[in-house]
């Protein structure tokens, strides 16, 4: 239950190894969940304290889309459910 | 009375309360006596008849049932003093740390406590993981408190002395179990909740036992030895120990014995109860039998490979299976397995009698259990099972057979069975084969399926299982049949393919110099039941002759194109295009082998992007299997026709060759001498990060490794191109150039842990050398070859080096075995859904698309989904000149 609030640099988003994260709107989130047929907590999780999540302003309960470059698939898309912590 | 079907939704584990133990119990156990002088079990002893029936025919003193019906009944033992249950020591420790010794409340301020409790209740069902981390947080916070927020009492440090002694530092000192029990029983239910306990089923004071359940006799049966002596189960022995100690303790307390005596007995009781539960506790001497064998107590029954979970629940012995030695049979199909008559007459398949198979079924029944193909059992429509061994009139039974009966007939040719070789490391370790019943006592398999099973015939045994239902058979045939596993998901290439003589044979057949007479062609084609036209002979005069390439071409599809280097294409025989003088570049255009030979990289197993691979990818598993059946028979027939063998002469090089190699080695020796001189004079340039001595070793090792490889290769050049050993190495059939060098020229440097051998006497390995001798021969360089022989000293070095290999494999297998186990346990319930997502059994998403790209590696070319180069060759290769 850390309540740290130091500033994190926006530079981390530009780093080669940090994939692109997007915060989904409520409508988008519902659509994604429906397509996958899962409850939000059945998605992989990301902590709200994760540096990228904090920069996005993601709050517990939100869903984040992660767009990765993949050597085999070109681009791969994953979703993460934001949890407390 | 029909009862509503009950469904198990879940299982909840809890701790037995003393009240519950007493309620379950049918009798109190009060005496350590087991049998009286007549050998009758004593009432109130651990073999009390009320605990359940022991002998058949008896009726249970508790439930009135016979042996088969009586479930067994628990008794109980009242302990004179409470004992800490070893399984809960960790929990007790946590509770003592997190609660106050004075008021026994959890050391969290009341209003925080309220908040956490609310939060915990909310999280519990939906977010079990989060609830757990909340509990962990509360525990840590509570343990840190120096003063009780409820009563203000100062808190002491609690120390756990393994295995089960608690000490309150600065307070009461050693905490006795009765004190702890009192403490724990005072913790309120509401406080326990935030500590992660469910007080309904697990009150903490129940972790300290004062009533011990005595398990039914059925759990610990005694064995009657042939001498008439009774041997009791380990648990019974341990229970007697506990009861005896308990009696003594009780007596000591009642007679007002000195505290120290009581304490010692209490300690002893604690030991007995602990080892009764777990006899492999760290820091505790295990309780032993008179023979010195440690007792197998409760935890030992459950734990480990042979324990209840891994040995009886996750894996169990099965019916309809057989195991025997395997041996090769090149005349089988790759899909087949040879099964001995004896096995075929023991294993059965239930077959339903229908109007269409009635005659056949009658035949089986008539043959009976002792004549193949017969039957062992007949099940009539009422479900009665007739054992044909005891049916007097088989003829009458056969007559009475009609639809509705089930005949458990012998295994016959064509039946589908599962075939398995341990260790089952990948899915190809269990494949379905078609049965071929054969004389002999071994299972037989086609040599091309050795690689997926990793089998050889030096005594390997394999298991065979017979699926019993139509669904199981269909599933096995569709999913597990050998031919459906030719391509491996491990590396998108064929794992089933040519090995050893198939490769030598293919090479010899497709050599440019191989010309076959009409008789030979007929012989070859007859072995594969070829019934088409014989092509135009390649040579018309003076006699008609065919090339081996022509024969092989008969098996290739007419539109098949392929180009590629063979294994032979290396060194001065290297060819990378059609214009190849050495015939080492394989060219197939429109199904005709135009040039090149067949070797490992063309038909070998585990060779991706080979001719074999593309044949299977482009024409299907069925075609691939049939191609292998035929081509391999052809190759073997040809190798039989020309003869192919290996003798000592094959590794005998002429003097000139050896002299050349020897000269190279001598020069290397001089180089080593020079290095040693440099080192001694301090002029050696050290490698960065290494000491001078290390640098010297590295440099010497380099020189000597090169001495063997280069010197050996120089000698190898003198080997004849038709030398069988050399042919096998070059085509990839068996052995390598290094193997030949070691046989024919020299063994070279022996090493242990990548270093020259130096261990032994001070400054030298053996007494035969001078102190500090760094020369090649003193540190394990072996000049002898396997043909020439080794000196005694060389034998020693070779043995030292060889041992490392053995140790390595032993260590590696155990490590990879454990890794495999953990991986399987982690992944076993994951599945790929129809939407290509990977999910766990609980519906959690693991991957959003299988492997990120949704590609089946089995169907790719070496991981790539599309292989453009191949598509080009496949379609227009016939007019290409690469
Ligand atoms: Mg073997
Ligand atoms: Zn009973
Ligand atoms: Zn207190």
mmCIF file of N, CA and C in Angstrom, chain B residues 84-91 277:
data_model
loop_
_atom_site.group_PDB
_atom_site.id
_atom_site.type_symbol
_atom_site.label_atom_id
_atom_site.label_comp_id
_atom_site.label_asym_id
_atom_site.label_seq_id
_atom_site.Cartn_x
_atom_site.Cartn_y
_atom_site.Cartn_z
ATOM 1 N N UNK B 84 2.043 -29.400 20.438
ATOM 2 C CA UNK B 84 1.922 -28.573 19.230
ATOM 3 C C UNK B 84 1.950 -29.476 18.000
ATOM 4 N N UNK B 85 0.974 -29.293 17.132
ATOM 5 C CA UNK B 85 0.925 -30.053 15.885
ATOM 6 C C UNK B 85 2.003 -29.493 14.954
ATOM 7 N N UNK B 86 2.958 -30.357 14.529
ATOM 8 C CA UNK B 86 4.078 -29.842 13.721
ATOM 9 C C UNK B 86 3.638 -29.160 12.448
ATOM 10 N N UNK B 87 2.550 -29.644 11.869
ATOM 11 C CA UNK B 87 2.092 -29.067 10.611
ATOM 12 C C UNK B 87 1.656 -27.620 10.759
ATOM 13 N N UNK B 88 1.402 -27.191 11.992
ATOM 14 C CA UNK B 88 0.881 -25.835 12.195
ATOM 15 C C UNK B 88 1.867 -24.917 12.917
ATOM 16 N N UNK B 89 3.105 -25.374 13.070
ATOM 17 C CA UNK B 89 4.076 -24.564 13.816
ATOM 18 C C UNK B 89 4.196 -23.164 13.229
ATOM 19 N N UNK B 90 4.223 -23.110 11.891
ATOM 20 C CA UNK B 90 4.382 -21.814 11.237
ATOM 21 C C UNK B 90 3.208 -20.898 11.555
ATOM 22 N N UNK B 91 1.999 -21.471 11.565
ATOM 23 C CA UNK B 91 0.817 -20.658 11.835
ATOM 24 C C UNK B 91 0.800 -20.186 13.285
ATOM 25 N N UNK B 277 3.359 -37.713 12.908
ATOM 26 C CA UNK B 277 2.802 -36.932 11.808
ATOM 27 C C UNK B 277 3.793 -36.822 10.653
#
